[in-house]
Short mmCIF file of C-alpha atoms in Angstrom, two decimals:
data_model
loop_
_atom_site.label_atom_id
_atom_site.label_comp_id
_atom_site.label_asym_id
_atom_site.label_seq_id
_atom_site.Cartn_x
_atom_site.Cartn_y
_atom_site.Cartn_z
CA MET A 17 126.45 135.27 95.33
CA ASP A 18 124.84 136.96 98.33
CA TRP A 19 122.02 135.55 100.41
CA ILE A 20 118.95 137.06 102.04
CA GLU A 21 118.37 135.91 105.58
CA VAL A 22 114.65 135.93 106.47
CA SER A 23 113.92 135.67 110.18
CA LEU A 24 110.80 135.73 112.32
CA SER A 25 110.62 135.76 116.09
CA VAL A 26 107.67 133.56 117.11
CA ASP A 27 106.37 131.57 120.06
CA GLY A 28 106.65 127.79 120.21
CA GLU A 29 103.11 127.29 118.95
CA ALA A 30 103.63 129.18 115.68
CA ALA A 31 107.19 127.97 115.06
CA GLU A 32 106.23 124.76 113.25
CA ALA A 33 103.91 126.47 110.75
CA VAL A 34 106.38 129.31 110.14
CA ALA A 35 109.24 126.83 109.67
CA GLU A 36 107.12 124.90 107.16
CA LEU A 37 106.39 128.10 105.28
CA LEU A 38 110.01 129.28 105.22
CA GLN A 39 111.13 125.81 104.19
CA ARG A 40 109.33 126.34 100.86
CA TYR A 41 111.54 129.31 100.00
CA GLY A 42 114.69 128.68 101.99
CA HIS A 43 117.77 126.91 100.67
CA GLN A 44 118.03 123.35 102.05
CA GLY A 45 115.93 123.89 105.17
CA VAL A 46 115.58 126.24 108.10
CA ALA A 47 117.33 127.03 111.39
CA VAL A 48 115.36 127.57 114.59
CA GLU A 49 117.24 129.21 117.47
CA GLN A 50 116.05 129.56 121.06
CA GLU A 51 115.92 133.16 122.23
CA GLY A 52 116.95 134.45 125.62
CA ILE A 53 119.22 131.64 126.82
CA PRO A 54 119.75 132.52 130.50
CA PRO A 55 123.37 133.33 131.44
CA ASP A 56 123.55 130.48 133.94
CA LEU A 57 122.09 127.63 131.87
CA TRP A 58 124.04 124.40 132.28
CA ASP A 59 124.02 121.19 130.33
CA ASP A 60 122.36 119.23 133.08
CA GLY A 61 119.02 118.40 131.48
CA GLU A 62 117.05 121.01 133.39
CA ALA A 63 116.32 123.41 130.52
CA GLU A 64 112.75 124.64 130.24
CA ALA A 65 110.87 124.51 126.95
CA PRO A 66 111.69 127.70 125.02
CA ARG A 67 109.12 130.49 125.03
CA ARG A 68 110.33 132.29 121.91
CA LEU A 69 112.22 131.09 118.90
CA THR A 70 113.80 132.75 115.88
CA VAL A 71 113.08 130.87 112.66
CA ARG A 72 115.56 131.62 109.87
CA ALA A 73 115.79 130.69 106.22
CA TYR A 74 118.19 131.78 103.50
CA ILE A 75 117.18 132.75 99.96
CA ARG A 76 119.64 133.36 97.14
CA ALA A 77 119.80 137.10 96.34
CA ASP A 78 119.08 136.61 92.63
CA GLU A 79 116.38 137.76 90.21
CA ARG A 80 113.80 135.42 91.79
CA ALA A 81 114.29 136.78 95.30
CA GLU A 82 111.74 139.59 95.05
CA ALA A 83 109.02 137.23 93.81
CA ALA A 84 109.82 134.84 96.66
CA ARG A 85 109.61 137.69 99.18
CA LEU A 86 106.19 138.77 97.89
CA GLU A 87 104.85 135.19 97.98
CA LEU A 88 106.20 134.70 101.47
CA GLU A 89 104.66 137.92 102.76
CA THR A 90 101.31 137.04 101.19
CA ALA A 91 101.39 133.62 102.85
CA LEU A 92 102.35 135.20 106.18
CA GLY A 93 99.44 137.62 105.79
CA HIS A 94 97.06 134.66 105.45
CA LEU A 95 98.66 132.92 108.41
CA ASN A 96 98.24 136.13 110.38
CA MET A 97 94.44 135.72 110.15
CA LEU A 98 94.74 132.48 112.13
CA TYR A 99 97.56 133.42 114.45
CA PRO A 100 99.35 136.75 115.03
CA MET A 101 102.51 136.87 112.93
CA PRO A 102 105.42 139.27 113.35
CA THR A 103 106.89 141.17 110.42
CA PRO A 104 109.75 139.25 108.82
CA VAL A 105 113.21 140.76 109.12
CA TYR A 106 115.48 140.66 106.06
CA LYS A 107 119.23 140.85 106.15
CA ILE A 108 121.76 140.55 103.33
CA ILE A 109 124.40 137.95 104.12
CA GLN A 110 127.53 137.91 102.05
CA GLU A 111 128.53 134.60 100.57
CA SER A 112 131.31 133.24 102.69
CA ASP A 113 133.35 130.12 102.93
CA TRP A 114 131.42 129.01 105.99
CA ALA A 115 133.38 125.77 106.17
CA GLU A 116 136.35 127.97 107.10
CA ALA A 117 134.65 131.05 108.64
CA TRP A 118 134.01 129.44 112.04
CA LYS A 119 137.75 129.11 112.54
CA ALA A 120 138.00 132.87 113.08
CA HIS A 121 136.68 132.23 116.63
CA TYR A 122 139.86 130.37 117.62
CA HIS A 123 143.35 131.73 118.13
CA PRO A 124 146.45 130.47 119.90
CA VAL A 125 146.14 131.03 123.67
CA ARG A 126 149.04 131.26 126.10
CA ILE A 127 148.20 129.83 129.52
CA GLY A 128 150.42 129.84 132.58
CA ARG A 129 154.15 130.23 132.02
CA ARG A 130 154.81 127.77 129.22
CA LEU A 131 151.59 126.31 127.85
CA LEU A 132 150.47 127.32 124.37
CA VAL A 133 147.15 125.92 123.11
CA ARG A 134 146.49 126.43 119.43
CA PRO A 135 144.13 125.13 116.74
CA PRO A 136 145.85 123.12 113.98
CA TRP A 137 145.48 125.86 111.36
CA ALA A 138 146.95 128.73 113.42
CA ALA A 139 150.70 128.86 113.86
CA ALA A 140 152.07 130.75 116.83
CA PRO A 141 155.63 131.92 117.39
CA ALA A 142 157.04 129.46 119.91
CA ARG A 143 159.28 130.64 122.72
CA GLU A 144 162.03 128.56 124.22
CA GLY A 145 160.55 126.11 126.70
CA ASP A 146 157.01 126.36 125.32
CA ILE A 147 154.78 123.33 125.71
CA GLU A 148 152.48 123.34 122.73
CA ILE A 149 149.10 121.63 122.65
CA VAL A 150 147.35 121.39 119.28
CA LEU A 151 143.59 121.04 119.58
CA ASP A 152 140.89 120.84 116.93
CA PRO A 153 137.74 122.39 118.44
CA GLY A 154 134.71 120.19 117.95
CA MET A 155 132.21 117.99 119.69
CA ALA A 156 133.90 117.82 123.07
CA PHE A 157 134.33 120.46 125.76
CA GLY A 158 137.82 121.81 126.34
CA THR A 159 139.11 124.11 123.61
CA GLY A 160 141.35 126.02 126.01
CA THR A 161 139.33 129.23 125.72
CA HIS A 162 137.22 128.80 128.86
CA PRO A 163 138.33 129.94 132.35
CA THR A 164 137.61 126.53 133.92
CA THR A 165 140.00 124.82 131.49
CA GLN A 166 142.61 127.55 131.84
CA LEU A 167 142.56 127.29 135.65
CA CYS A 168 143.21 123.54 135.40
CA LEU A 169 146.07 124.03 132.96
CA GLU A 170 147.72 126.60 135.26
CA ALA A 171 147.28 124.37 138.29
CA LEU A 172 148.73 121.35 136.44
CA GLU A 173 151.75 123.38 135.41
CA ASP A 174 152.35 124.44 139.02
CA ARG A 175 151.47 121.29 140.90
CA LEU A 176 152.10 118.22 138.75
CA PRO A 177 154.94 116.17 140.27
CA PRO A 178 157.32 114.68 137.68
CA GLY A 179 156.53 111.06 136.91
CA ALA A 180 153.03 111.26 138.44
CA ARG A 181 150.18 108.86 137.77
CA VAL A 182 147.31 111.14 136.75
CA LEU A 183 143.54 110.74 136.40
CA ASP A 184 141.54 113.16 134.21
CA LEU A 185 137.93 112.49 135.19
CA GLY A 186 135.49 113.92 132.61
CA CYS A 187 138.20 114.45 130.02
CA GLY A 188 136.12 116.08 127.24
CA SER A 189 138.49 116.96 124.40
CA GLY A 190 141.43 115.46 126.35
CA ILE A 191 143.17 118.84 126.71
CA LEU A 192 144.04 118.35 130.40
CA ALA A 193 145.29 114.79 129.91
CA ILE A 194 147.49 115.98 127.03
CA ALA A 195 148.83 118.85 129.16
CA ALA A 196 149.59 116.46 132.03
CA ALA A 197 151.48 114.14 129.68
CA ARG A 198 153.43 117.02 128.16
CA LEU A 199 154.21 118.38 131.66
CA GLY A 200 155.89 115.14 132.69
CA ALA A 201 153.28 112.68 133.97
CA ALA A 202 154.36 109.05 133.74
CA SER A 203 150.85 107.84 132.93
CA VAL A 204 147.44 109.44 132.49
CA LEU A 205 144.03 107.78 132.55
CA ALA A 206 141.43 109.96 130.76
CA LEU A 207 137.81 108.99 131.38
CA ASP A 208 134.56 110.38 130.06
CA ILE A 209 131.03 108.98 130.08
CA ASP A 210 130.38 110.42 126.59
CA PRO A 211 131.56 108.07 123.79
CA ILE A 212 131.97 110.99 121.37
CA ALA A 213 134.28 112.78 123.81
CA VAL A 214 136.32 109.58 124.15
CA GLU A 215 136.67 109.34 120.37
CA ILE A 216 137.66 113.01 120.00
CA ALA A 217 140.06 112.89 122.96
CA GLY A 218 141.70 109.84 121.34
CA ALA A 219 142.23 111.79 118.10
CA ASN A 220 143.63 114.82 119.96
CA ILE A 221 145.94 112.63 122.03
CA ALA A 222 147.29 110.98 118.86
CA GLN A 223 147.73 114.36 117.18
CA ASN A 224 149.84 115.56 120.10
CA GLY A 225 152.00 112.44 120.07
CA VAL A 226 151.22 111.39 123.65
CA ALA A 227 149.28 108.18 123.02
CA ASP A 228 152.03 106.18 124.76
CA THR A 229 151.40 108.03 128.02
CA ILE A 230 147.61 108.43 127.99
CA THR A 231 144.91 105.77 128.12
CA VAL A 232 141.51 107.14 127.15
CA GLN A 233 138.39 105.16 128.01
CA GLN A 234 134.65 105.52 128.33
CA GLY A 235 133.90 105.26 132.02
CA SER A 236 133.06 106.97 135.26
CA LEU A 237 134.08 107.06 138.91
CA ASP A 238 132.22 103.76 139.62
CA SER A 239 134.70 101.72 137.58
CA LEU A 240 137.65 103.18 139.53
CA ILE A 241 136.28 102.79 143.03
CA THR A 242 135.99 99.04 142.56
CA SER A 243 139.52 98.77 141.12
CA SER A 244 142.70 99.10 143.12
CA ARG A 245 144.03 101.97 141.01
CA ARG A 246 145.11 105.04 142.97
CA PHE A 247 146.55 108.24 141.54
CA ASP A 248 149.17 110.81 142.52
CA LEU A 249 147.04 113.57 141.04
CA ILE A 250 143.46 113.76 139.82
CA VAL A 251 141.92 116.64 137.88
CA VAL A 252 138.14 116.99 137.68
CA ASN A 253 136.73 119.80 135.53
CA ILE A 254 132.98 119.19 135.53
CA LEU A 255 130.41 121.08 137.62
CA ALA A 256 129.99 121.78 141.33
CA LYS A 257 126.93 119.59 141.71
CA VAL A 258 128.57 116.67 139.86
CA ILE A 259 131.70 117.01 142.01
CA ILE A 260 129.58 117.02 145.17
CA ALA A 261 127.70 113.92 143.98
CA MET A 262 131.03 112.18 143.26
CA CYS A 263 132.23 113.02 146.76
CA ASP A 264 129.23 111.08 148.07
CA GLN A 265 130.51 108.14 145.99
CA HIS A 266 133.91 108.11 147.75
CA LEU A 267 135.81 110.15 145.16
CA GLY A 268 138.62 110.77 147.66
CA GLN A 269 139.55 107.09 147.67
CA VAL A 270 141.02 107.22 144.16
CA VAL A 271 143.70 109.66 145.36
CA ARG A 272 146.68 107.99 147.06
CA PRO A 273 147.50 109.24 150.56
CA GLY A 274 149.61 112.37 150.06
CA GLY A 275 148.24 112.80 146.53
CA LEU A 276 146.68 115.92 145.03
CA ALA A 277 143.22 116.61 143.63
CA LEU A 278 142.20 119.61 141.49
CA PHE A 279 138.53 120.54 141.06
CA SER A 280 137.22 123.05 138.54
CA GLY A 281 133.92 124.10 136.97
CA ILE A 282 132.90 125.75 140.24
CA ILE A 283 131.15 129.12 140.46
CA GLU A 284 132.49 131.34 143.25
CA ASP A 285 129.42 131.05 145.48
CA GLN A 286 129.42 127.23 145.21
CA THR A 287 132.97 126.89 146.49
CA ASP A 288 132.16 126.46 150.19
CA ASP A 289 129.73 123.63 149.41
CA VAL A 290 132.29 121.86 147.22
CA GLU A 291 134.99 122.19 149.91
CA ALA A 292 132.62 120.78 152.54
CA ALA A 293 131.93 117.78 150.28
CA LEU A 294 135.66 117.28 149.67
CA ARG A 295 136.32 117.13 153.44
CA LYS A 296 133.62 114.47 153.80
CA THR A 297 135.34 112.27 151.21
CA GLY A 298 138.70 112.61 152.95
CA LEU A 299 140.27 115.41 150.93
CA GLN A 300 141.68 118.55 152.53
CA PRO A 301 141.23 121.79 150.53
CA THR A 302 144.52 123.70 150.47
CA ALA A 303 144.13 126.57 148.00
CA ARG A 304 141.80 128.32 145.60
CA ARG A 305 142.52 129.81 142.21
CA GLN A 306 140.09 132.18 140.58
CA GLN A 307 139.46 133.61 137.12
CA SER A 308 136.42 135.92 136.80
CA ASP A 309 133.74 134.12 138.84
CA TRP A 310 135.20 130.65 138.26
CA VAL A 311 137.10 128.90 141.02
CA LEU A 312 139.48 125.95 141.08
CA VAL A 313 139.96 124.18 144.41
CA GLU A 314 143.27 122.46 145.14
CA SER A 315 143.19 119.71 147.73
CA VAL A 316 145.30 116.93 149.17
CA ARG A 317 144.53 113.52 150.63
CA PRO A 318 146.32 113.62 153.99
CA GLN A 319 148.77 110.85 154.94
CA PRO A 320 147.25 108.49 157.53
CA MET B 7 133.66 119.36 131.79
CA ALA B 8 131.84 122.46 132.97
CA LYS B 9 129.47 122.91 130.12
CA LYS B 10 127.73 126.29 130.17
CA ILE B 11 125.23 126.67 127.33
CA LYS B 12 125.64 129.58 124.91
CA ALA B 13 123.02 128.74 122.29
CA ILE B 14 120.54 126.06 121.22
CA VAL B 15 119.87 125.83 117.49
CA THR B 16 117.65 123.31 115.73
CA LEU B 17 118.30 122.70 112.05
CA GLN B 18 115.47 121.24 110.00
CA ILE B 19 117.45 119.71 107.17
CA GLN B 20 117.42 116.74 104.80
CA ALA B 21 118.84 113.53 106.21
CA GLY B 22 122.29 112.68 104.86
CA LYS B 23 122.71 115.95 102.96
CA ALA B 24 124.27 118.41 105.41
CA THR B 25 126.74 120.82 103.79
CA PRO B 26 128.32 124.10 104.96
CA ALA B 27 125.92 126.06 102.67
CA PRO B 28 122.87 127.87 104.15
CA PRO B 29 121.14 127.34 106.48
CA ILE B 30 123.86 125.32 108.26
CA GLY B 31 126.82 127.57 107.44
CA PRO B 32 125.55 130.98 108.56
CA ALA B 33 123.47 129.56 111.43
CA LEU B 34 126.37 127.67 113.03
CA ALA B 35 129.52 129.53 111.94
CA GLN B 36 128.44 132.58 114.00
CA HIS B 37 128.70 130.41 117.11
CA GLY B 38 132.18 129.12 116.23
CA ILE B 39 131.04 125.56 115.58
CA ASN B 40 133.29 123.22 113.62
CA LEU B 41 131.00 122.95 110.60
CA MET B 42 132.64 120.04 108.88
CA ALA B 43 132.63 118.03 112.11
CA PHE B 44 128.90 118.65 112.43
CA CYS B 45 128.09 117.85 108.77
CA LYS B 46 130.14 114.66 108.81
CA GLU B 47 128.56 113.41 112.02
CA TYR B 48 125.00 114.40 111.00
CA ASN B 49 125.31 112.70 107.62
CA ALA B 50 126.76 109.56 109.18
CA ARG B 51 123.87 109.33 111.65
CA THR B 52 121.08 110.03 109.13
CA THR B 53 122.26 108.48 105.89
CA ASN B 54 119.89 105.51 106.28
CA ARG B 55 116.88 107.89 106.40
CA MET B 56 117.43 109.79 103.14
CA GLY B 57 114.32 111.62 101.93
CA GLU B 58 113.22 112.59 105.44
CA VAL B 59 113.68 115.88 107.24
CA ILE B 60 115.54 114.95 110.42
CA PRO B 61 116.04 117.93 112.74
CA ALA B 62 119.28 118.19 114.69
CA GLU B 63 119.17 120.10 117.98
CA ILE B 64 122.63 121.54 118.54
CA THR B 65 123.71 122.74 121.97
CA VAL B 66 126.62 125.17 121.79
CA PHE B 67 128.80 125.48 124.89
CA SER B 68 130.64 128.51 126.19
CA ASP B 69 133.95 127.46 124.65
CA GLY B 70 132.55 126.77 121.17
CA SER B 71 132.35 123.01 121.59
CA PHE B 72 128.96 121.45 120.94
CA LYS B 73 126.79 118.37 121.00
CA PHE B 74 123.72 117.49 119.02
CA ILE B 75 120.80 115.11 119.16
CA LEU B 76 118.47 114.03 116.40
CA LYS B 77 114.81 114.86 116.91
CA SER B 78 111.65 113.43 115.42
CA PRO B 79 110.69 114.88 112.00
CA PRO B 80 108.96 118.30 112.16
CA THR B 81 105.22 118.20 112.78
CA ALA B 82 104.63 119.93 109.44
CA PHE B 83 106.60 117.20 107.64
CA LEU B 84 104.54 114.46 109.33
CA ILE B 85 101.27 116.29 108.57
CA LYS B 86 102.20 116.64 104.90
CA LYS B 87 103.17 112.98 104.69
CA ALA B 88 99.96 111.80 106.39
CA ALA B 89 97.74 114.11 104.32
CA GLY B 90 99.57 113.22 101.09
CA ILE B 91 100.45 116.81 100.18
CA ASP B 92 103.72 118.44 99.10
CA LYS B 93 103.35 121.71 100.94
CA GLY B 94 100.99 123.65 103.16
CA SER B 95 98.32 126.02 101.85
CA SER B 96 99.45 129.52 100.94
CA ASN B 97 96.06 130.74 102.23
CA PRO B 98 95.17 128.37 105.09
CA ASN B 99 92.25 130.52 106.21
CA THR B 100 90.16 129.89 103.10
CA GLN B 101 92.02 127.33 100.99
CA LYS B 102 91.95 123.88 102.59
CA ILE B 103 94.28 121.52 100.79
CA GLY B 104 94.14 118.31 102.78
CA ARG B 105 92.58 116.35 105.59
CA LEU B 106 93.76 114.40 108.59
CA THR B 107 91.68 112.05 110.69
CA ARG B 108 91.86 112.23 114.48
CA LYS B 109 93.53 108.82 114.40
CA GLN B 110 96.29 110.27 112.18
CA VAL B 111 96.62 113.26 114.51
CA ARG B 112 97.03 110.86 117.43
CA GLU B 113 99.69 108.88 115.52
CA ILE B 114 101.65 112.07 114.82
CA ALA B 115 101.23 113.19 118.44
CA GLU B 116 102.68 109.87 119.62
CA ILE B 117 105.77 110.43 117.46
CA LYS B 118 106.16 114.04 118.62
CA LEU B 119 105.23 113.70 122.29
CA LYS B 120 108.80 113.29 123.54
CA ASP B 121 109.97 116.38 121.63
CA THR B 122 107.16 118.76 122.60
CA ASN B 123 106.40 120.58 125.82
CA ALA B 124 102.93 118.95 125.92
CA LEU B 125 102.11 117.24 129.21
CA ASP B 126 100.14 114.40 127.66
CA ILE B 127 98.97 112.95 124.36
CA GLU B 128 95.87 115.18 124.30
CA GLY B 129 98.04 118.27 124.71
CA ALA B 130 100.34 117.11 121.90
CA MET B 131 97.27 116.43 119.70
CA ARG B 132 96.05 119.99 120.24
CA GLN B 133 99.45 121.31 119.11
CA ILE B 134 99.35 119.10 115.98
CA GLU B 135 95.83 120.30 115.19
CA GLY B 136 96.97 123.94 115.56
CA THR B 137 99.85 123.42 113.14
CA ALA B 138 97.55 121.56 110.70
CA GLN B 139 95.09 124.45 110.79
CA GLN B 140 97.91 126.90 110.06
CA MET B 141 98.84 124.75 107.03
CA GLY B 142 95.30 124.58 105.64
CA VAL B 143 94.79 120.95 106.63
CA GLU B 144 91.37 120.08 108.09
CA ILE B 145 90.83 117.63 110.92
CA VAL B 146 87.95 115.21 110.41
CA ASP B 147 86.52 112.50 112.64
#
């Protein structure tokens, strides 16, 4: 069974009426996608209301499809008298096992010298000495495919001292905490403010058999500053402006004197600002790593 | 984590009945979203509101991970419910099929205000009236 995708590109004002109309013919509802997402849009709550939207519905390509198309076009013609309507675009979509099709986006990824990140369904030939991380992509950032995550994994492989006490602040899927545990950390605390991320990280940690080493909790920097816990290495893969804000909240204090701190999620031209903020919180930047326009800053808390 | 946004998709679907079939399957699979994870979570969060259309706004990040929030029911759904009709007019210009009072428009605007780009309740009411007009629903005092 094939499907016919009907789509119309409309402004926000017409989207509701068009969605209502398509809902009458579409299978189980409609999808409305924002057009023209800017290349530098971040998940920081500053998105503007969308100007244009694509409304899509899916009709079974059977003997009733042509009648549905005619009815739809007639109704759009009437709507056009009240508000200008674009011409609908039709596309044949082949029936697919969509529950499985999305998996084609994920493949095993080799990172650094020994790390191999793979989704549960994709086997990869292991080499001697490989450290394998199995990760089910889902509702938490950190699938191993993004440069910011890859930079952290490489830095952990190079810099993590054996037996270290590690903090993963903003753990997302838990990928960095898992890597730290597999690379020889004695203990890892993985924190995220998002309860869904905490739940997913917990499942990924269990799947990788490192639950004995990693504690995953919902929490933020505030809860650590007031405790006496200090870490040999912290890894923070968030965003430049969040890192800078954390520096104002004494982020450097959670690193023991002589300990290391890795910061990622930084665009190249934000790096100087992040390094200035790190110095103010008592951390000394020591090196940068870069992949495309993403930068990771390595730093140390100097001995008194 | 450094969450760069790749796409924002809103699905207008029946509460508690998400499946990988269209529109969810083709709309989300192209972005590499774990469909079963979405369907399971959506159904769990909406199962106590069966019979309603509860939109889910899904934000897709650059690495294929995602989050979603539930939005208020679509304006058209609220208009149909308030006017007591099953669907909008197929010829809204000449065939009026229902009526809403300004009080009902205000009630819908209050529900929708947080999800629209209207600056105030009057702005949201104007948007509701526009959608009602496009559905063949008259506004009466």
